[in-house]
mmCIF file of C-alpha atoms (C1' of nucleotides) in Angstrom:
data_model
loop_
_atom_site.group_PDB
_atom_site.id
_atom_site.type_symbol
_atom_site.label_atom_id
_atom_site.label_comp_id
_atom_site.label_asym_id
_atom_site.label_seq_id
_atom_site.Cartn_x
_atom_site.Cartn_y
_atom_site.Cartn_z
ATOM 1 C CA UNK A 1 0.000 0.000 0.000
ATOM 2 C CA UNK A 2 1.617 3.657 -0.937
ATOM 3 C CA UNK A 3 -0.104 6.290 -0.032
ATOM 4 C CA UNK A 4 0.726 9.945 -0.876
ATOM 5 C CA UNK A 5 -0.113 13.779 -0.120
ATOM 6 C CA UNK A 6 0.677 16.732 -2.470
ATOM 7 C CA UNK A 7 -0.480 20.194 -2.798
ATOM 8 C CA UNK A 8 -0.693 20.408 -6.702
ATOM 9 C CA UNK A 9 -1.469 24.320 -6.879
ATOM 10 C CA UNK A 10 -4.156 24.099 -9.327
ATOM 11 C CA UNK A 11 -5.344 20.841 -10.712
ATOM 12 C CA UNK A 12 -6.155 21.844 -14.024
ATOM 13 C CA UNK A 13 -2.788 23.798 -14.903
ATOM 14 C CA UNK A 14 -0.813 20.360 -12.991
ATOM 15 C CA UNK A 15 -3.148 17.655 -14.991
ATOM 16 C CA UNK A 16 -0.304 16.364 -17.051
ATOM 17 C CA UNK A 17 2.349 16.800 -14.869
ATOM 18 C CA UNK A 18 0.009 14.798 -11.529
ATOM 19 C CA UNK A 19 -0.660 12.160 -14.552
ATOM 20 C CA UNK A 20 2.915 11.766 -14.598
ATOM 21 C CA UNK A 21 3.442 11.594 -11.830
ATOM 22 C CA UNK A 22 0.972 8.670 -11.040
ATOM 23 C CA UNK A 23 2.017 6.228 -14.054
ATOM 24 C CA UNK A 24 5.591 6.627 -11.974
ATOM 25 C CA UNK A 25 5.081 6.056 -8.593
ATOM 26 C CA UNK A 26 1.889 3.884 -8.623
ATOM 27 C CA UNK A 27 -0.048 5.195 -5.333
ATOM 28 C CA UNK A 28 -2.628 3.571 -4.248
ATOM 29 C CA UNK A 29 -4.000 6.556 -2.543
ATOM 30 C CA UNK A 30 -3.013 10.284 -2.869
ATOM 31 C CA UNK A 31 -4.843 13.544 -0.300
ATOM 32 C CA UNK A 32 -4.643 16.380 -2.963
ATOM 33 C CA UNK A 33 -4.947 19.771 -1.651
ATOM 34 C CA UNK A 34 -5.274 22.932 -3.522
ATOM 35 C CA UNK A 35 -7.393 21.699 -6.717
ATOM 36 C CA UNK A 36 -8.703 25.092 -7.520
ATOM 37 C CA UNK A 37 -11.452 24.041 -8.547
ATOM 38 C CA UNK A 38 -15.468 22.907 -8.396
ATOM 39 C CA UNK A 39 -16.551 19.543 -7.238
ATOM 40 C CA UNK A 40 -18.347 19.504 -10.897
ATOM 41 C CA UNK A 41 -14.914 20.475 -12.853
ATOM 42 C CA UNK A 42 -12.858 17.989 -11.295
ATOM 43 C CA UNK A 43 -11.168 15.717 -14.060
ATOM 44 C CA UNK A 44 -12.954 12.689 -13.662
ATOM 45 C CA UNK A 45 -12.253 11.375 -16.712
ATOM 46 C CA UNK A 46 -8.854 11.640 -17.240
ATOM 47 C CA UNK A 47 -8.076 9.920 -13.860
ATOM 48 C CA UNK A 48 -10.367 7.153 -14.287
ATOM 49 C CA UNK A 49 -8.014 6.646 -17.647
ATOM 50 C CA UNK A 50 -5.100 6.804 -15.522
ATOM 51 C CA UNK A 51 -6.834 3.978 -12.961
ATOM 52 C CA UNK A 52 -7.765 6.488 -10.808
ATOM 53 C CA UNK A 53 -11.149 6.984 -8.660
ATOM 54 C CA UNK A 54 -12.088 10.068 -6.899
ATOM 55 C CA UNK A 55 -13.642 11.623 -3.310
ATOM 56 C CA UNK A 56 -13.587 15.315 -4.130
ATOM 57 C CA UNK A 57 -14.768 18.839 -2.318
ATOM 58 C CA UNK A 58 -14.372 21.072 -4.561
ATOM 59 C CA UNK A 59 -14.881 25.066 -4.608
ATOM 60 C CA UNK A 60 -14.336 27.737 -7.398
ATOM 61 C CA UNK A 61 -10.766 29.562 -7.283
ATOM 62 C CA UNK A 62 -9.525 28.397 -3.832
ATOM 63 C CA UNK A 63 -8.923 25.842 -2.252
ATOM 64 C CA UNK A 64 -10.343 22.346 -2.974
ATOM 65 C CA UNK A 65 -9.325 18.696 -1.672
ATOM 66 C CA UNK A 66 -9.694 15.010 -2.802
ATOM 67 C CA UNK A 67 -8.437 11.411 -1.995
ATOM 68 C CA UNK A 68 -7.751 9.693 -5.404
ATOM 69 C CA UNK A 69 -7.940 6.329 -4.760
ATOM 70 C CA UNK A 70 -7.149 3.036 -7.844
ATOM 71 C CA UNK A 71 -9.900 0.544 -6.031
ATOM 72 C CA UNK A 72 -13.589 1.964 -5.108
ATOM 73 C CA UNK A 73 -13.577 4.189 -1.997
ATOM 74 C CA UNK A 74 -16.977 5.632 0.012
ATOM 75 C CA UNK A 75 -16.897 9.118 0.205
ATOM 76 C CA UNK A 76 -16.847 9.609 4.527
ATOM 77 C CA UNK A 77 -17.654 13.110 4.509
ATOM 78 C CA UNK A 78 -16.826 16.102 3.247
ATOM 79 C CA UNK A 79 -15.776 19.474 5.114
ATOM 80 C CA UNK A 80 -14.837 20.659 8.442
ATOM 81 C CA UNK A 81 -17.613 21.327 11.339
ATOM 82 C CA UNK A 82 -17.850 24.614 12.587
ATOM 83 C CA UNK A 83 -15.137 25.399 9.576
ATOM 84 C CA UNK A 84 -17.151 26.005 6.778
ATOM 85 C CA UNK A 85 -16.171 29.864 6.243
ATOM 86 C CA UNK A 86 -12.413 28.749 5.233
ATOM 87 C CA UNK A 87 -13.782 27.306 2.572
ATOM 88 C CA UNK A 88 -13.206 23.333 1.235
ATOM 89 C CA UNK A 89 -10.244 21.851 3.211
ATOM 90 C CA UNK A 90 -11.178 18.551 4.334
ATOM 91 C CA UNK A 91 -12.291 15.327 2.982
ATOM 92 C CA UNK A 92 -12.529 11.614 4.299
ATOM 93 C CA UNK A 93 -12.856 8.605 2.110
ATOM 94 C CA UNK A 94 -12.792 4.781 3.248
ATOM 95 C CA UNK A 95 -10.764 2.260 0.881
ATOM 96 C CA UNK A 96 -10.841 -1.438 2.153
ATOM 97 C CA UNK A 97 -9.668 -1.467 5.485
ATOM 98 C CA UNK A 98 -8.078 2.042 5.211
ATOM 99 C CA UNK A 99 -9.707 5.155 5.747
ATOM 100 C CA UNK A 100 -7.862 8.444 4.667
ATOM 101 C CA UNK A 101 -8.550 12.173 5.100
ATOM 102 C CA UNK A 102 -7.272 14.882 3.165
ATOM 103 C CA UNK A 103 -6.566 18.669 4.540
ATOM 104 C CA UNK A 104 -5.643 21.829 3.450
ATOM 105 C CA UNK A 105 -4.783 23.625 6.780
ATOM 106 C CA UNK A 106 -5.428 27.775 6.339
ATOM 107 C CA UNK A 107 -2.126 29.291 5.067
ATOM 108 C CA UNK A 108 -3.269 32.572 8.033
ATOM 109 C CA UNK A 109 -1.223 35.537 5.420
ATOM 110 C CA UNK A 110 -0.038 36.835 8.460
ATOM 111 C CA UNK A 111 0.050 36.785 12.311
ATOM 112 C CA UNK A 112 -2.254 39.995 12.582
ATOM 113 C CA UNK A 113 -4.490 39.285 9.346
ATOM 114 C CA UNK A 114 -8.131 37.880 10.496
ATOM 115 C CA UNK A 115 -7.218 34.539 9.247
ATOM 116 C CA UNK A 116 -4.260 33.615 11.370
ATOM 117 C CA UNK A 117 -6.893 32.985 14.147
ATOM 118 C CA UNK A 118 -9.199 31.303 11.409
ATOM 119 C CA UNK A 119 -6.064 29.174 11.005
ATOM 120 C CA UNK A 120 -5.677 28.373 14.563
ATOM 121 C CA UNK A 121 -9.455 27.840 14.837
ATOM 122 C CA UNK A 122 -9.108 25.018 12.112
ATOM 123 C CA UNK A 123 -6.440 23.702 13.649
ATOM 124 C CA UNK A 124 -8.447 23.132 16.974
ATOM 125 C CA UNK A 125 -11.498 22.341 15.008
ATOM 126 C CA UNK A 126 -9.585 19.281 13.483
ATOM 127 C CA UNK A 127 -8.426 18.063 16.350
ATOM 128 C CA UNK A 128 -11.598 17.822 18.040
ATOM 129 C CA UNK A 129 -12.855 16.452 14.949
ATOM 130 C CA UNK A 130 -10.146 13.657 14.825
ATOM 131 C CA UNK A 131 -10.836 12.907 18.121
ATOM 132 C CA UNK A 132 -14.663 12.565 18.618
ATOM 133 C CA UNK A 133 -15.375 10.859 14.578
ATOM 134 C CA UNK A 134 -11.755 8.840 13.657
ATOM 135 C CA UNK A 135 -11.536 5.209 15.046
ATOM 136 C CA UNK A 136 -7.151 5.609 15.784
ATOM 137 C CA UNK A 137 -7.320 1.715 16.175
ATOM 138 C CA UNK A 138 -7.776 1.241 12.505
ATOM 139 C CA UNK A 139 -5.713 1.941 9.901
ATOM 140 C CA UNK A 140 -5.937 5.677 9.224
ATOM 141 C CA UNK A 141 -4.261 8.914 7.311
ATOM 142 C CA UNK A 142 -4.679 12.586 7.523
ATOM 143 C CA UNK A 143 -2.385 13.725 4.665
ATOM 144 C CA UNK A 144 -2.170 17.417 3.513
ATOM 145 C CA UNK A 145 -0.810 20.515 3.749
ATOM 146 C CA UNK A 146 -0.839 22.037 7.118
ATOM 147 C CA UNK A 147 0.795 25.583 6.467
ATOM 148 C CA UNK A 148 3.093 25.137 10.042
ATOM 149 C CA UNK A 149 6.612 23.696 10.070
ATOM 150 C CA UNK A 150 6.268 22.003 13.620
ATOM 151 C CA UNK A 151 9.896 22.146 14.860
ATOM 152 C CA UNK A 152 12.798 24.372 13.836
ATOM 153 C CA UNK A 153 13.825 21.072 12.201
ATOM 154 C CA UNK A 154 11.258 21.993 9.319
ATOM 155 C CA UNK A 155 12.809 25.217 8.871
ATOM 156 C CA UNK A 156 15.282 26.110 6.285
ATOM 157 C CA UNK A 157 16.600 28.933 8.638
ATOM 158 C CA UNK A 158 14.985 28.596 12.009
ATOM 159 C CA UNK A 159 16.331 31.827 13.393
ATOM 160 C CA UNK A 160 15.949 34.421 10.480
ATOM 161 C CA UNK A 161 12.448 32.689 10.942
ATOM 162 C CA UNK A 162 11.924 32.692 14.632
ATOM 163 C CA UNK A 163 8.421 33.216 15.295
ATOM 164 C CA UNK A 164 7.316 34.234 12.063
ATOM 165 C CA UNK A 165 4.267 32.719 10.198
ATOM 166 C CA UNK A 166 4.681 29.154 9.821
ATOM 167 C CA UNK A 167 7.220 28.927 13.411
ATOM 168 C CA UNK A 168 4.781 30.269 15.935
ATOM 169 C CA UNK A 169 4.072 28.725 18.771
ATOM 170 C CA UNK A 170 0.615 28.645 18.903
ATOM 171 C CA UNK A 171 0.643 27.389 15.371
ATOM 172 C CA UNK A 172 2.874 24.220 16.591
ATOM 173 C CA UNK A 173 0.917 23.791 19.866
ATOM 174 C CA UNK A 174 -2.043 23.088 17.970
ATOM 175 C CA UNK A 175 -0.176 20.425 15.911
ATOM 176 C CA UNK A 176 0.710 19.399 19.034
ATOM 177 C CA UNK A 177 -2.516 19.068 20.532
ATOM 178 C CA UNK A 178 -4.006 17.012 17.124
ATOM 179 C CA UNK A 179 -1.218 14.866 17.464
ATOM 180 C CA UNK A 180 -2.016 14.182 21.208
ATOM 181 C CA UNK A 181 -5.273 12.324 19.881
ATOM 182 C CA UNK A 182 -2.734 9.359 19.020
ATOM 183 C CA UNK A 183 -1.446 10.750 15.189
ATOM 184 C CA UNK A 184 1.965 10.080 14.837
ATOM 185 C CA UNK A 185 3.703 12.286 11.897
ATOM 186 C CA UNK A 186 5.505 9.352 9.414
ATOM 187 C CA UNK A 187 8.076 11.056 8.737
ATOM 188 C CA UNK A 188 9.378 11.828 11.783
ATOM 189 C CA UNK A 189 8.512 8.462 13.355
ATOM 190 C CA UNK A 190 10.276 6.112 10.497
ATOM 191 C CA UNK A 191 13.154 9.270 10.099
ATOM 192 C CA UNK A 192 13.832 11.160 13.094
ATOM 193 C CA UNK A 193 16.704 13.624 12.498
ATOM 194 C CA UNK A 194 16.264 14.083 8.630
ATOM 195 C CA UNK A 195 16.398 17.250 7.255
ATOM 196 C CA UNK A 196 13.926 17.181 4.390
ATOM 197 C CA UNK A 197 11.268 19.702 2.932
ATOM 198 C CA UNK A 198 8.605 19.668 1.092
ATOM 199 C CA UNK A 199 7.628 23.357 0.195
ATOM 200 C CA UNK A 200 9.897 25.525 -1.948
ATOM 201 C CA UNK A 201 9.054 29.461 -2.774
ATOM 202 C CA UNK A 202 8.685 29.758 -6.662
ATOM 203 C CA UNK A 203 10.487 33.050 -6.202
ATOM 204 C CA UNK A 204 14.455 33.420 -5.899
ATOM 205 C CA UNK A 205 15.661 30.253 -6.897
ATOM 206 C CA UNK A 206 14.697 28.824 -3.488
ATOM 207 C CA UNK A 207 14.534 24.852 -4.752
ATOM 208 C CA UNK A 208 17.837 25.792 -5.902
ATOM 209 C CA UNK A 209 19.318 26.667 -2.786
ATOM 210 C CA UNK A 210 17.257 24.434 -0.406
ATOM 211 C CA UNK A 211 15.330 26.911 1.382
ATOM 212 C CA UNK A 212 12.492 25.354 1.716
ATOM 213 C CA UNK A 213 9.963 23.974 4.975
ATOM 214 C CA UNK A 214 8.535 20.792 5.859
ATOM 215 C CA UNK A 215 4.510 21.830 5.950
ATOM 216 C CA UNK A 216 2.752 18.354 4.280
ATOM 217 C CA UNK A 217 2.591 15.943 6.627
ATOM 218 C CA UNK A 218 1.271 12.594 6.745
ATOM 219 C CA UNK A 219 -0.231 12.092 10.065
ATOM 220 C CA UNK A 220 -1.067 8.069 10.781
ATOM 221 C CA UNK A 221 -3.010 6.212 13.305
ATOM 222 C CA UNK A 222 -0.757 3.294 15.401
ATOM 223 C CA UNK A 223 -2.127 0.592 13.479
ATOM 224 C CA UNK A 224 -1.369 2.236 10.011
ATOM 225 C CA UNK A 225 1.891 3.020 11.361
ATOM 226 C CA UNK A 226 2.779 -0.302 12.646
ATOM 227 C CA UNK A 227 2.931 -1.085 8.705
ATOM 228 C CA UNK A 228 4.534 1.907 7.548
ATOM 229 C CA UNK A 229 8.158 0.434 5.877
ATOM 230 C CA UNK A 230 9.086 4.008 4.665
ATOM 231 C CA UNK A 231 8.582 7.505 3.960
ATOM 232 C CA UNK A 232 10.501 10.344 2.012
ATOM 233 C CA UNK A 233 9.575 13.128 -0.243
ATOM 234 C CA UNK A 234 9.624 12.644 -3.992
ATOM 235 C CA UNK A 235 11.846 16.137 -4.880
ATOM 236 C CA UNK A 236 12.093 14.945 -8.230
ATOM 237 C CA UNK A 237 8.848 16.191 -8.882
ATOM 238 C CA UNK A 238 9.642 19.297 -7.609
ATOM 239 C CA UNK A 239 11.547 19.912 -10.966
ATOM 240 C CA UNK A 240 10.327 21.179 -14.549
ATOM 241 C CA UNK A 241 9.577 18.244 -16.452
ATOM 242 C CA UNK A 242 9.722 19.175 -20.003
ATOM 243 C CA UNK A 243 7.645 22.134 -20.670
ATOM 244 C CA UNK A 244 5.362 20.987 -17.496
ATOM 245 C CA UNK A 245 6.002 23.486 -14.596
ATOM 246 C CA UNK A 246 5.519 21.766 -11.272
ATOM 247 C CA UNK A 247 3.802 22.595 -8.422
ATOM 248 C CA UNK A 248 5.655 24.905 -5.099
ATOM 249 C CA UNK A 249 5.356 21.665 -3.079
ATOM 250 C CA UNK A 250 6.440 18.270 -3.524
ATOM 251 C CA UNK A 251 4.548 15.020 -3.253
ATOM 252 C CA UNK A 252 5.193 12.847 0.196
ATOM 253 C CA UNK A 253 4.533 9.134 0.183
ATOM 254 C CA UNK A 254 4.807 6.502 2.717
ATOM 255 C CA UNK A 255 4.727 2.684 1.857
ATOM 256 C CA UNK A 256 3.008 0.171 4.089
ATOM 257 C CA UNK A 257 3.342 -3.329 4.483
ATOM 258 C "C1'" DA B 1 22.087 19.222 -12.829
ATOM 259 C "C1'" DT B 2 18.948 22.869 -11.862
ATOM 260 C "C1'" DG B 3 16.681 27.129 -11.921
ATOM 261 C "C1'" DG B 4 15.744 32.154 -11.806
ATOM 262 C "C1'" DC B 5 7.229 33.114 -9.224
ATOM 263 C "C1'" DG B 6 2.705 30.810 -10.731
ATOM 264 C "C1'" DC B 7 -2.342 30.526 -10.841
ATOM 265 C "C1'" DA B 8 -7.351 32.251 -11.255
ATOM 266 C "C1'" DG B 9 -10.339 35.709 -12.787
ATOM 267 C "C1'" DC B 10 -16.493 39.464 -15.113
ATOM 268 C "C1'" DC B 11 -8.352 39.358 -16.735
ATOM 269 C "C1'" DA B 12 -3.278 42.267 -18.978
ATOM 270 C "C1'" DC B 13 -3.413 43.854 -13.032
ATOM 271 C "C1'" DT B 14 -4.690 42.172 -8.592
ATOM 272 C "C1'" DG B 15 -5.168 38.866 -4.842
ATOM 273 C "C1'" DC B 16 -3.346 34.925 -3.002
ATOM 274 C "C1'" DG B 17 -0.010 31.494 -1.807
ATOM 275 C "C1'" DA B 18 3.761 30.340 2.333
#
DNA sequence: ATGGCGCAGCCACTGCGA
């Protein structure tokens, strides 16, 4: 089993380069955040071609997340309680045994803009939401992007970026406190010390120069866990391929036994 | 070897992303 999360930064203007992508690296499940896009628009059709089923909230512009899935998956639920001003960030599907959630955490523009506290609102929302609808003793992943590197680890430059957006510490105590429901973040679990990103700025040659944070996360239940054999981040696909321009963030997948 | 902002929209600038 290889599942995968990835901010694609507009599905329609990634299509090629995300079908690419999945006739590489074969996921059986991917959380894709950022689809820019309706529910209605979504390209059904071209990722049924690819082997490819969907679970997709959509919205116009902004936002938008889906689980792809290659067998049949039941569509859990869709959206955030209490959340729904942010916009369409959250969506569960079950596949087999499996059940996995995908979330695009509020980016909050900046620590006195409205929606830093919208951010930190979601944060708390999901927790409670993890912790009163997910059953942790099955296998189970919250994938996405959640817009806070959690230690100065994830930090290209931890002090230049010392309590800025991103390193706060009210935005890592709430990662904390969703983690505290019994999530474990994969990466860090299977690779403890590893310095590894997964978002670079488009803008002055950042990918270039590895200044980049670790913000998608794949958060896992004990059980799914227990199976996980290995993480990393696929940086390839951070790259141009051809003509195709990819997306600021790069995929992260996790293989289970 | 790679890359030097990119995407959506009542559009050619502006808002947003992180």
């Amino acid at each position: 089993m290889r599942i995968a999360t990835w901010n694609v930064n507009s599905l329609n203007a990634r299509l090629d380069f995300v079908l690419g992508w999945l006739e590489d690296r074969r996921p059986d499940a991917v959380c894709f955040q950022e689809l820019k896009l309706t529910t209605e628009a979504f390209p059904y059709a071209a990722l049924e071609a690819a082997g490819y089923r969907a679970s997709v909230y959509g919205q116009k512009s902004w936002n938008g997340v889906a689980v792809l899935t290659r067998e049949p998956a039941e569509l859990v639920s869709t959206g955030l309680p209490g959340a729904e001003a942010a916009g369409a960030r959250l969506v569960t599907a079950r596949v087999g045994e499996w059940t996995v959630a995908s979330v695009y955490v509020p980016n909050g523009k900046t620590l006195v803009h409205p929606d830093f506290e919208l951010k930190l609102d979601f944060l708390a929302r999901l927790r409670s939401h993890v912790e009163s609808t997910v059953d942790r003793s099955r296998p189970y992943i919250l994938g996405g992007d959640f817009n806070v590197a959690h230690t100065d680890r994830d930090s290209f430059d931890p002090d230049a970026t010392r309590d800025a957006i991103f390193h706060t510490e009210p935005e890592r105590r709430a990662l904390d406190a969703l983690l505290g429901t019994g999530l474990v973040d994969l990466q860090r679990e299977l690779e403890p010390d590893t310095r590894v990103f997964s978002w670079w700025d488009y803008r002055g040659g950042s990918f270039h120069k590895n200044e980049g944070l670790r913000i998608d996360l794949l958060l896992a239940s004990p059980p799914a866990r227990a199976r996980a054999t290995k993480v990393w981040v696929d940086r390839d696909y951070r790259k141009k391929k051809g003509e195709l321009t990819p997306s600021d963030h790069a995929p992260v997948v996790a293989d289970f036994g």
